[in-house]
Coordinates of C-alpha atoms in Angstrom, one line a residue:
Chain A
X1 CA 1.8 7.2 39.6
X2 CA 4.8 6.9 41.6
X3 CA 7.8 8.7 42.8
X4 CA 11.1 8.2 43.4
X5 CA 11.2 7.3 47.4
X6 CA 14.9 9.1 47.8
X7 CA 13.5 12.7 47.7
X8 CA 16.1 13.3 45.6
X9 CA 15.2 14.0 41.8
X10 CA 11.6 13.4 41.9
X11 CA 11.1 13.7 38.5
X12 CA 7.8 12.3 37.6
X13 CA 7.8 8.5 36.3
X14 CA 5.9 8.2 33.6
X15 CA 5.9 4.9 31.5
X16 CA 6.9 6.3 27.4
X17 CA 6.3 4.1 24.7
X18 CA 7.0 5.5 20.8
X19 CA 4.2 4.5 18.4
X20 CA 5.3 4.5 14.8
X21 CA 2.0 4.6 12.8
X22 CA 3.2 2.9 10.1
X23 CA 4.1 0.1 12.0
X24 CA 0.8 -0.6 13.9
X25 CA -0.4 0.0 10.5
X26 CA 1.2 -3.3 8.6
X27 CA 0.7 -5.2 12.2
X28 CA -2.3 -4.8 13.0
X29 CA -4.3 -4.4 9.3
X30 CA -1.8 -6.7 7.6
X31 CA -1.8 -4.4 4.6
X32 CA 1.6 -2.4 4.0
X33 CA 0.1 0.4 3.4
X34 CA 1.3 4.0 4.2
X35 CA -2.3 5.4 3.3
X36 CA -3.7 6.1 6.7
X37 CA -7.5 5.9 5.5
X38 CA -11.0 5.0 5.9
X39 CA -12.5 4.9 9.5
X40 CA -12.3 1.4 10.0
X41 CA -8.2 0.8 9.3
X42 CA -8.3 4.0 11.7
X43 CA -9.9 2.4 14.4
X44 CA -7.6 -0.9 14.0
X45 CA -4.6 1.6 14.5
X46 CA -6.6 3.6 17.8
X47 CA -7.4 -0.3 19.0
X48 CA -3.6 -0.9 18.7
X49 CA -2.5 1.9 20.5
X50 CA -5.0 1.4 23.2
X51 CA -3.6 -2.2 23.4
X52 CA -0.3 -1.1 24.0
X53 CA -1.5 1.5 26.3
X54 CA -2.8 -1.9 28.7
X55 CA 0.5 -3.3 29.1
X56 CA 1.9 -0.2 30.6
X57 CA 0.8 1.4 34.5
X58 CA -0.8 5.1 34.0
X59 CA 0.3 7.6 33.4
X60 CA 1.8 7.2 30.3
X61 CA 3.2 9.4 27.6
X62 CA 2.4 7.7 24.0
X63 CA 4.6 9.6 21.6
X64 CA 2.3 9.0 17.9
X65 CA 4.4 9.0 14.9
X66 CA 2.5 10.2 11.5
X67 CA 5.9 10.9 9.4
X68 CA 5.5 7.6 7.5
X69 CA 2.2 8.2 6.8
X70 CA 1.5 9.7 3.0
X71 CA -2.0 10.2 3.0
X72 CA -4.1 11.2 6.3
X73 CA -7.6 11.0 5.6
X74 CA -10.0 12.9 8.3
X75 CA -12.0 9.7 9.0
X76 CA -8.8 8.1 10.0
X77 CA -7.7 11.7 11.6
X78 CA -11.1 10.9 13.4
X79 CA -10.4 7.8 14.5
X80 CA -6.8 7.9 15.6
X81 CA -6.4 11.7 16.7
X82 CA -9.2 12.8 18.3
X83 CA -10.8 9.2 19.6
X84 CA -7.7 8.9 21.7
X85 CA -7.5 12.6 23.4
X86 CA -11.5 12.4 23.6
X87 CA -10.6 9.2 25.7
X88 CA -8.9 10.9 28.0
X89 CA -11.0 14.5 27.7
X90 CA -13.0 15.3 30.8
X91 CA -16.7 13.8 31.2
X92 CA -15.8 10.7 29.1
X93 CA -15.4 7.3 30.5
X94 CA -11.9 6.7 32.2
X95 CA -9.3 4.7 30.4
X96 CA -7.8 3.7 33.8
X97 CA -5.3 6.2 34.4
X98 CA -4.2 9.4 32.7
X99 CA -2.5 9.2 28.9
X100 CA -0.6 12.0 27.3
X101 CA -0.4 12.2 23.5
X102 CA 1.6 13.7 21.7
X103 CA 1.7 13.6 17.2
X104 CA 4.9 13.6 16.1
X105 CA 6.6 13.8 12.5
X106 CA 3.2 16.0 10.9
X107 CA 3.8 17.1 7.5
X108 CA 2.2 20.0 6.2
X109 CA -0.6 17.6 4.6
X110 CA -1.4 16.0 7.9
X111 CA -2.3 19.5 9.4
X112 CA -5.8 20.3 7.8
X113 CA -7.5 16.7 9.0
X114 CA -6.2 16.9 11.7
X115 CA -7.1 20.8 12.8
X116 CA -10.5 19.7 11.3
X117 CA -11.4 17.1 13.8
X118 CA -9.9 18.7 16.9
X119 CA -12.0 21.8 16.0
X120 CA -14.7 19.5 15.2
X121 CA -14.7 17.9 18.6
X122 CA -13.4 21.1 20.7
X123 CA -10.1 19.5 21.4
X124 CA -6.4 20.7 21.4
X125 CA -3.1 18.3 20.7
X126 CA 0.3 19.1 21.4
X127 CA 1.9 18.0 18.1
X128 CA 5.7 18.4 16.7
X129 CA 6.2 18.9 12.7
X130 CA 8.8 16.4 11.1
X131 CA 12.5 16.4 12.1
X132 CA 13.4 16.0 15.9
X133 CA 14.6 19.5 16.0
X134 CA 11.2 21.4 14.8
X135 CA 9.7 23.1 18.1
X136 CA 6.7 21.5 19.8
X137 CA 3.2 23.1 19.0
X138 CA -0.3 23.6 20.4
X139 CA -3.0 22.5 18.1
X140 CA -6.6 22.8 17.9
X141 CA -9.4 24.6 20.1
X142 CA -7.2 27.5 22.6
X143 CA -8.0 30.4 23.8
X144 CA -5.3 33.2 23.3
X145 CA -4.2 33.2 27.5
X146 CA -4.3 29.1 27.2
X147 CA -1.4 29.6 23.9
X148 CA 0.1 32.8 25.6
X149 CA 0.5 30.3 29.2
X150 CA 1.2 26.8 27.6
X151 CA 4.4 28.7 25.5
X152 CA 5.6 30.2 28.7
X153 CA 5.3 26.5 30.0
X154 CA 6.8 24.9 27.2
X155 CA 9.6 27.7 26.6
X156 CA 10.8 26.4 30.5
X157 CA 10.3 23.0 30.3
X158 CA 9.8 22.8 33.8
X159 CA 8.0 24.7 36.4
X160 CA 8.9 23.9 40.2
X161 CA 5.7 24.1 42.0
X162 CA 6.7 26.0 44.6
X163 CA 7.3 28.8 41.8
X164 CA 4.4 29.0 39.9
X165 CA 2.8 31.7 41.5
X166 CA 5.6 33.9 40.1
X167 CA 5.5 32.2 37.0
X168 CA 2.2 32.8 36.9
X169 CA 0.7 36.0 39.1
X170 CA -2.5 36.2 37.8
X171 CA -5.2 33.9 39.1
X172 CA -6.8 33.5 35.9
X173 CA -3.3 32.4 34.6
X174 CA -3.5 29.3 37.3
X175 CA -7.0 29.1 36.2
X176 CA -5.6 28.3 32.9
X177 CA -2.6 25.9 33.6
X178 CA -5.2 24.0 35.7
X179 CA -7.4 23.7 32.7
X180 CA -4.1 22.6 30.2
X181 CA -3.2 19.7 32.6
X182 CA -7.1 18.8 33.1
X183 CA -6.4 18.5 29.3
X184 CA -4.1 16.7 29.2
X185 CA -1.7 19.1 27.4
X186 CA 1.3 19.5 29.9
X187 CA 1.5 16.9 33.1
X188 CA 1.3 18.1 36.5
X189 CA 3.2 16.5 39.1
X190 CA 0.6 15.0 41.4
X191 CA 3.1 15.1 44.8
X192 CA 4.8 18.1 44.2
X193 CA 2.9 20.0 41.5
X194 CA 5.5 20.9 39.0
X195 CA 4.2 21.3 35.9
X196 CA 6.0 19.5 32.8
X197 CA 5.8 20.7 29.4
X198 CA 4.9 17.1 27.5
X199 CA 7.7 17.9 25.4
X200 CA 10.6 18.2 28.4
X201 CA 9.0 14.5 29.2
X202 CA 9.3 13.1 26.0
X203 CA 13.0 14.1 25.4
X204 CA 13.8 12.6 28.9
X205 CA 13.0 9.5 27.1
X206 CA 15.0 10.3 23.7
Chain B
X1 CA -37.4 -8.2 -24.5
X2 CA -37.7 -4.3 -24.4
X3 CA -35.2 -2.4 -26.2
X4 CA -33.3 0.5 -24.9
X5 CA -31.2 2.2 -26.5
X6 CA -28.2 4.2 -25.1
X7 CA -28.2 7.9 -26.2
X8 CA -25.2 9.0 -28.5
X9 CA -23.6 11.0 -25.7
X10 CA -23.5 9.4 -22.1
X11 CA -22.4 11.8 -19.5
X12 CA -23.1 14.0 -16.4
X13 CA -24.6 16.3 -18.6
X14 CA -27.1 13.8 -20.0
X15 CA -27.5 10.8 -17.6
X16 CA -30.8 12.1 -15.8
X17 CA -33.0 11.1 -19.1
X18 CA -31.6 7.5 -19.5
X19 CA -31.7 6.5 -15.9
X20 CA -35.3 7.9 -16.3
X21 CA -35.8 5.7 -19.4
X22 CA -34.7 2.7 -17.7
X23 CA -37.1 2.6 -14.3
X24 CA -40.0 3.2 -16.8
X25 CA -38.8 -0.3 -18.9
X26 CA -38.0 -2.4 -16.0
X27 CA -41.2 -5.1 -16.3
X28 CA -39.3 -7.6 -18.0
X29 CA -36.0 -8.6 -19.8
X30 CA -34.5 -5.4 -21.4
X31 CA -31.6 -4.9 -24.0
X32 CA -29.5 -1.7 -23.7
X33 CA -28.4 -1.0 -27.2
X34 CA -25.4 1.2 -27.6
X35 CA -24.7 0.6 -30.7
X36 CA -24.4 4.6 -31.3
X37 CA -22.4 5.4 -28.2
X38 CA -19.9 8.0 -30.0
X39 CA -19.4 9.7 -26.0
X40 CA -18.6 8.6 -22.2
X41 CA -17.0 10.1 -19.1
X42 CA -16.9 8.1 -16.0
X43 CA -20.4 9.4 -15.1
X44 CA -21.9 7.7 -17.8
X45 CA -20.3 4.8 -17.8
X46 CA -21.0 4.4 -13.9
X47 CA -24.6 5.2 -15.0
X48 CA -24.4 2.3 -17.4
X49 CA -23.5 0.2 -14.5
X50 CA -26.1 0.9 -12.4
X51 CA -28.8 0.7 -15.0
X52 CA -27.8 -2.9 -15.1
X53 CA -27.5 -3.5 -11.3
X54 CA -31.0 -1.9 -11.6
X55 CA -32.7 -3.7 -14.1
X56 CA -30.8 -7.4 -12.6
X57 CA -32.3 -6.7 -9.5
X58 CA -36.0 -6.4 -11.2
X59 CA -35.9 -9.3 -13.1
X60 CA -35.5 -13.2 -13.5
X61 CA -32.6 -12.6 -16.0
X62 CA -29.6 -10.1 -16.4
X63 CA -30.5 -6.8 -18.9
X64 CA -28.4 -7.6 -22.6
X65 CA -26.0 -4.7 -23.5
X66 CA -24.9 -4.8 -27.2
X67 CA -21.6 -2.7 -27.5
X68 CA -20.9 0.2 -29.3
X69 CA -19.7 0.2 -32.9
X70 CA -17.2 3.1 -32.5
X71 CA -13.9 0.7 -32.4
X72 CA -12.5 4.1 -30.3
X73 CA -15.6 4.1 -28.0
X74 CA -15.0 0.2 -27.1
X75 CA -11.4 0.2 -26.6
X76 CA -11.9 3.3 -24.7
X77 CA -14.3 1.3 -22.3
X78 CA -12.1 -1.4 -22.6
X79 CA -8.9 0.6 -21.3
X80 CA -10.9 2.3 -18.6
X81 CA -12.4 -1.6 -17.6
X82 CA -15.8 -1.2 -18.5
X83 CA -16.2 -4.8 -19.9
X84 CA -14.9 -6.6 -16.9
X85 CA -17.6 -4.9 -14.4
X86 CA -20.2 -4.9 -17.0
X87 CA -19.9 -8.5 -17.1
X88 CA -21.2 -8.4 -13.6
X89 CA -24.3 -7.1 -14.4
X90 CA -24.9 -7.6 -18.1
X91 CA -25.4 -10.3 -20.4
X92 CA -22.6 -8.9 -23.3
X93 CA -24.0 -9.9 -27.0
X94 CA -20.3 -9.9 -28.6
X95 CA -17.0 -10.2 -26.8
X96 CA -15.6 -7.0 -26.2
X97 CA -12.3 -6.0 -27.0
X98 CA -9.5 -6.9 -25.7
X99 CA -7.5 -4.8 -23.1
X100 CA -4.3 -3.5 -24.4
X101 CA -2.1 -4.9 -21.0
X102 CA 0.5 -1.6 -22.1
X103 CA 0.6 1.6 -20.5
X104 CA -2.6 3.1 -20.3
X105 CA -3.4 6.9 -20.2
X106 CA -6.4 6.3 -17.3
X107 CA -6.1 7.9 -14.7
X108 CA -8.6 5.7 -12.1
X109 CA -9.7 2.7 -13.9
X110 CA -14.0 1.7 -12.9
X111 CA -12.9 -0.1 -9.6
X112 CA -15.7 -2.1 -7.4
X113 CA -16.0 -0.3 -4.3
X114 CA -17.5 -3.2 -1.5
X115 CA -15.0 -3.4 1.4
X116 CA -12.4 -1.7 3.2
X117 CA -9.9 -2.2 1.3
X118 CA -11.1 -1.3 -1.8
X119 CA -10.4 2.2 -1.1
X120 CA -7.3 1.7 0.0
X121 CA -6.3 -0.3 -3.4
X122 CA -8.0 2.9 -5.5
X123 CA -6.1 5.4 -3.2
X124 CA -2.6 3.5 -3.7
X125 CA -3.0 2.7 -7.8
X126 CA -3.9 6.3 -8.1
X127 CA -0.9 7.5 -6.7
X128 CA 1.7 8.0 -9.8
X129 CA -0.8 8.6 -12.5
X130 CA -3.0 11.4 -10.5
X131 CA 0.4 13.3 -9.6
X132 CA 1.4 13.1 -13.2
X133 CA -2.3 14.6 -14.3
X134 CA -2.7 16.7 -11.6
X135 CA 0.7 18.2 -11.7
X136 CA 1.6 18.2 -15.9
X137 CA -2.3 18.7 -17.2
X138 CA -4.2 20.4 -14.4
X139 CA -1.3 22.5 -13.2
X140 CA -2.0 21.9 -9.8
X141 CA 0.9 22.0 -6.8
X142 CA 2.7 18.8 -6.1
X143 CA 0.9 18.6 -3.4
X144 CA -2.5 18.5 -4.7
X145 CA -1.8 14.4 -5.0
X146 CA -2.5 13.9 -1.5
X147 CA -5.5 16.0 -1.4
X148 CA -6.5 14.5 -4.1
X149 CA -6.4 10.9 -2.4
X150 CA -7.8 12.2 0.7
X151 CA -11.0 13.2 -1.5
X152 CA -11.2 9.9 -3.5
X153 CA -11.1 7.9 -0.1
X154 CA -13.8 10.0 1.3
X155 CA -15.9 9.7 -1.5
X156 CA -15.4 6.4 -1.6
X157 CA -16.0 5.7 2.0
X158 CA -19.6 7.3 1.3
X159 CA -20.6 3.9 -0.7
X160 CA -19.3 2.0 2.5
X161 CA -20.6 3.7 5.2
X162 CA -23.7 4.9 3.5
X163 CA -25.0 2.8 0.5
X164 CA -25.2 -0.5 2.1
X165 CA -24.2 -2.0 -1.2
X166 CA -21.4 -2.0 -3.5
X167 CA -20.6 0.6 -6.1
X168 CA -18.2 2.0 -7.9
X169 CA -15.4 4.9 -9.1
X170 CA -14.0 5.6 -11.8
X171 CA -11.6 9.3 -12.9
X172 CA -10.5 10.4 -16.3
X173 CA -9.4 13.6 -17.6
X174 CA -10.5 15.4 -20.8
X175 CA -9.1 18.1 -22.6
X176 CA -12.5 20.8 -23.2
X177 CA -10.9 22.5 -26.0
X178 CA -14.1 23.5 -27.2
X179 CA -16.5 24.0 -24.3
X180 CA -14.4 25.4 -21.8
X181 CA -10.6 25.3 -23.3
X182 CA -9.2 23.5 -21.0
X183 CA -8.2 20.3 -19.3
X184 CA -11.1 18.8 -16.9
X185 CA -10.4 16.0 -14.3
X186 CA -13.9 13.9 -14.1
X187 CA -14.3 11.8 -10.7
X188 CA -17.0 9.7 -10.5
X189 CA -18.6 7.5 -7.3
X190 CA -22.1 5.3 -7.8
X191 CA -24.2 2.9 -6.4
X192 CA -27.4 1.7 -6.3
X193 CA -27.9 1.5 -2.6
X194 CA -30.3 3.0 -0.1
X195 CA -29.3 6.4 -1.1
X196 CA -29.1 10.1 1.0
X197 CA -33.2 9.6 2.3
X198 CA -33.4 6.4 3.5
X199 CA -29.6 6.4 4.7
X200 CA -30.8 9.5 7.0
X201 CA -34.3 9.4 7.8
X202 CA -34.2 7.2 11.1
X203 CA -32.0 10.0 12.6
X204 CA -33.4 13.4 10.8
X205 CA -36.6 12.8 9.0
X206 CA -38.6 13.9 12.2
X207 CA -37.5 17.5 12.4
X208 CA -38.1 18.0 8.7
X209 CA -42.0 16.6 8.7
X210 CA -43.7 16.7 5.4
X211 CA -40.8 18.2 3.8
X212 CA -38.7 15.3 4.4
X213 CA -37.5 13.8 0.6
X214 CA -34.5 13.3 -1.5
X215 CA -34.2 17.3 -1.6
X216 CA -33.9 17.9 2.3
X217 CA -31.9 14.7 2.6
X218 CA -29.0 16.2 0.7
X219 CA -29.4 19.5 2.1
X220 CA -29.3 18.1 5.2
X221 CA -26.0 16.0 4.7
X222 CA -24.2 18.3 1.7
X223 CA -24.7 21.6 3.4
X224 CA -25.2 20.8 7.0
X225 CA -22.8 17.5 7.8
X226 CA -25.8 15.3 9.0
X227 CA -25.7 12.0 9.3
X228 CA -27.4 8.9 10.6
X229 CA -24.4 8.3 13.2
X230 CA -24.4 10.0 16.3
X231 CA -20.6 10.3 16.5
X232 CA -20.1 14.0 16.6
X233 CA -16.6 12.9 14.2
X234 CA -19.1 12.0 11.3
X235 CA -20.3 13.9 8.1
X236 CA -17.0 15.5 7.9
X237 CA -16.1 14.1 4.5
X238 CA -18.8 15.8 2.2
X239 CA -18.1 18.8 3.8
X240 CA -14.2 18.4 3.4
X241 CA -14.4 17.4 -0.4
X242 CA -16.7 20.7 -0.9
X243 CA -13.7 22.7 0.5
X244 CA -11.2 21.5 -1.2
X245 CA -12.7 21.1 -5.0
X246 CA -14.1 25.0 -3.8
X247 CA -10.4 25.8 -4.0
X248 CA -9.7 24.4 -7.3
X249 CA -12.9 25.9 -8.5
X250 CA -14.3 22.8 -9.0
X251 CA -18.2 20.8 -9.3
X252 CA -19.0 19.1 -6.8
X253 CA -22.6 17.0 -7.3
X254 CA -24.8 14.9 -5.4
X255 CA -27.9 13.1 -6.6
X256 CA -29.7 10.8 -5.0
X257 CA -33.3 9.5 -5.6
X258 CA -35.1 12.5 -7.4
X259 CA -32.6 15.2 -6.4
X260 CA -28.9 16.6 -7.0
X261 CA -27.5 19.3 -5.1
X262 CA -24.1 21.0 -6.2
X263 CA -21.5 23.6 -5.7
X264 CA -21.1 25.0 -9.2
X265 CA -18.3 27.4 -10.2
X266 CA -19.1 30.4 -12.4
X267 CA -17.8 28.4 -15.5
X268 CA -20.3 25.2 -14.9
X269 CA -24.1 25.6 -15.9
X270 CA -25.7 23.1 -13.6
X271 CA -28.6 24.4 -11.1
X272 CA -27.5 24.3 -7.5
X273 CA -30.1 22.3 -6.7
X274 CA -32.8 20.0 -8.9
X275 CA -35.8 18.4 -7.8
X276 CA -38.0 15.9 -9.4
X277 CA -35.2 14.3 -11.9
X278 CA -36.5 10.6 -12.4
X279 CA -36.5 8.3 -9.5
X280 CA -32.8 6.2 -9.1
X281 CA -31.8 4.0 -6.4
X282 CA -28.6 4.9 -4.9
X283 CA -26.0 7.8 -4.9
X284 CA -24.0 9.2 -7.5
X285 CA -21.6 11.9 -7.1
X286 CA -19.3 13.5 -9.6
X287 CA -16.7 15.9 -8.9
X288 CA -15.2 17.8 -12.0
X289 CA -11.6 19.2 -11.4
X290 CA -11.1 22.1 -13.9
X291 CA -7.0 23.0 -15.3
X292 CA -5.7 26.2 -13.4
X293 CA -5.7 28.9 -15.5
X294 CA -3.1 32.0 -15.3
X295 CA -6.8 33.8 -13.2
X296 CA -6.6 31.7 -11.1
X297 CA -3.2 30.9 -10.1

């Protein structure tokens, strides 16, 4: 992680890369297919993400595309969704730098596997339904204060670090947005500690 | 040679006593004669498959099959691709008919499940012809397609990750005037592999003691999401097709070895569970997909 050496917009740096599924899909399985199933062609597609993931310096934001996928199966949910946030989750092995995911372009029949296996596996995913101009979500395992916090994160964008205490009085609220970043579900700064909603990084990259 | 002959009516509702039939003749070359054959869903004929896998695995040479004389009955196979896997495991006594290469009213043709992309190729033929059924004669919502294909690849998956061998699927639907007056979707996975005991008891079989069988085995995996993988993702698939043919208020079966488990509907007659049916190698599970009716909507 670097900054900017100026000390002027020190904006955090984050290497952004767009994944279209579909794409990884015909390249890396060789079959054309828009069916995103079985566990095995869902691991090819995690592998390929992962590999792409190499070639850049952490941390990274991987924007994952599902809107050209037809059919989402939950041993492919499985493999793709929650094998790459349980990657990065806390107490698993390091991947060599911090990744932030977020699913983009989810239809309404992507939703159940993919709720199933972040339940399943205690995990949350910061996801954004089809068309560029639906709002950005919280997915999966949250308490009610985690939600309540996240969208007051999210709502802003941006938090200056020097103003999250009023942003957030309560310690139990810190508590909390500690706990979303050690998730990897909103990026904190690590210089200056602002806090980023992942969605105010991935538009800096639109 | 042993003759065996094929009972009039093959189907989920009367499968059990000819797989039976067939372990107690497997000593030697046998004939399956189903000449008589006036009735078969995909369960039966995926039965009739594995009685041949069976029997070919027990003896020098392949069991005979002699089709049925019902012209309908043998084009029906025919359309639905019987011939072409029964070739596989049978010696045919008379060519079967030829497949009309036309439009065909089958929803899922019997389709050799043994590799990766097997499933995919059953989850992208399915496509138009299940959204037609589904929509037109089930009355389901439009998007009912896609849960559909979500439930044939993880029951299909099952075979792969589970079986250690090939099977296969087959789906058709019937119009039950008569028994239940309306239109049934039959979906139907087999194979002759290790089946839900042997698949599970290196992992769970130590818990369960003396009462580990074919029983607890699919207890342990149909109601409780075990599985021999230690992956906390796995054994999400049987529990996923139960929910969603519980919302179309539909059968869902599993039997394996001398047991079937189910979730039966109020309209379906078949025991939740069933111990001590005749010994079978494998897994076979059959999910019936019942019309919506105006209750139910």
């Amino acid at each position: 992680m670097t900054t900017s050496g100026d000390g002027g917009d020190l904006d955090p740096q984050l290497d952004a890369f767009s994944v279209d599924v579909r794409d990884l899909l015909q390249r890396s399985v060789a079959n054309l297919y828009s069916h995103l199933v079985t566990r095995p062609t869902g691991r090819a597609v995690r592998l390929a993400i992962e590999a792409q993931l190499q070639e850049i310096s952490p941390p990274a934001l991987s924007l994952v595309d599902l809107s050209s996928v037809s059919v989402l199966d939950y041993s492919c949910a499985d493999e793709v969704v929650a094998k790459l946030l349980l990657q990065g989750a806390e107490g698993s092995p390091p991947r060599g730098g911090t990744v932030y995911f977020i699913f983009q372009g989810l239809k309404a029949h992507h939703r159940e596997p993919i709720l199933e296996v972040l339940n399943r596996h205690e995990l949350a995913a910061v996801v954004q339904a089809v068309g560029r101009s639906e709002p950005f979500q919280l997915m999966g395992v949250r308490s009610s204060l985690e939600e309540e916090v996240w969208s007051a994160i999210e709502s802003r964008g941006r938090i200056p670090g020097a103003r999250i205490p009023d942003a957030f009085p309560e310690g139990r609220q810190r508590e909390v947005v500690d706990g979303l970043a050690r998730r990897g579900l909103l990026f904190r700064h690590p210089l200056r500690g602002d806090i980023h909603a992942l969605s105010h990084l991935a538009r800096r990259f639109e | 040679m042993k003759i065996l002959e094929v009972p009039a009516t093959l189907s989920y509702k009367t499968l059990d006593p000819f797989l039976g039939q067939v372990t107690e003749s497997a000593d030697g070359r046998v004939l399956l004669d189903a000449r008589g054959l006036s009735w078969i869903d995909p369960v039966g004929m995926i039965g009739l498959l594995s009685a041949g896998r069976f029997l070919t695995d027990r003896s020098e040479h392949p069991p005979v099959l002699r089709s049925p004389e019902s012209s309908e009955v043998s084009g029906y196979l025919s359309r639905m691709g019987f011939f072409e896997r029964a070739r596989e495991g049978f010696e045919l006594v008379s060519p079967p008919p030829r497949r009309n290469p036309g439009a065909s009213d089958v929803l899922l043709e019997l389709s050799t499940i043994s590799e990766n992309h097997d499933v995919h190729d059953v989850v992208e033929r399915v496509q138009e012809r299940a959204g037609h059924i589904l929509s037109r004669t089930l009355r389901y919502p439009p998007s009912a397609v896609v849960q559909f294909s979500v439930i044939l690849s993880e029951v299909c998956q099952n075979i792969l990750e589970h079986a250690e061998a090939p099977g296969w699927v087959a789906a058709q639907s019937y119009n039950w005037s008569r028994r239940l007056g309306r239109h049934v979707l039959i979906l139907a996975v087999g194979d002759t592999g290790r089946g839900f005991r042997r698949s599970l008891e290196g992992e769970h079989s130590g818990r369960f003691g003396d009462r580990w069988s074919d029983s607890t085995a699919l207890e342990a995996a149909f109601l409780h999401g075990l599985t021999r993988f230690p992956d906390q993702g796995r054994g999400q698939g049987i529990q996923q097709m139960r929910r969603q043919v519980r919302r179309w208020n539909g059968v869902i079966s599993v039997r394996s070895g001398t047991a079937r488990i189910a979730d039966v509907p109020e309209w379906e007659d078949l025991p939740p569970l069933e111990a001590d049916l005749p010994a079978f190698p494998g897994a076979q599970i059959t999910i019936l997909l019942p019309e919506r009716t105006q209750e139910s909507e």
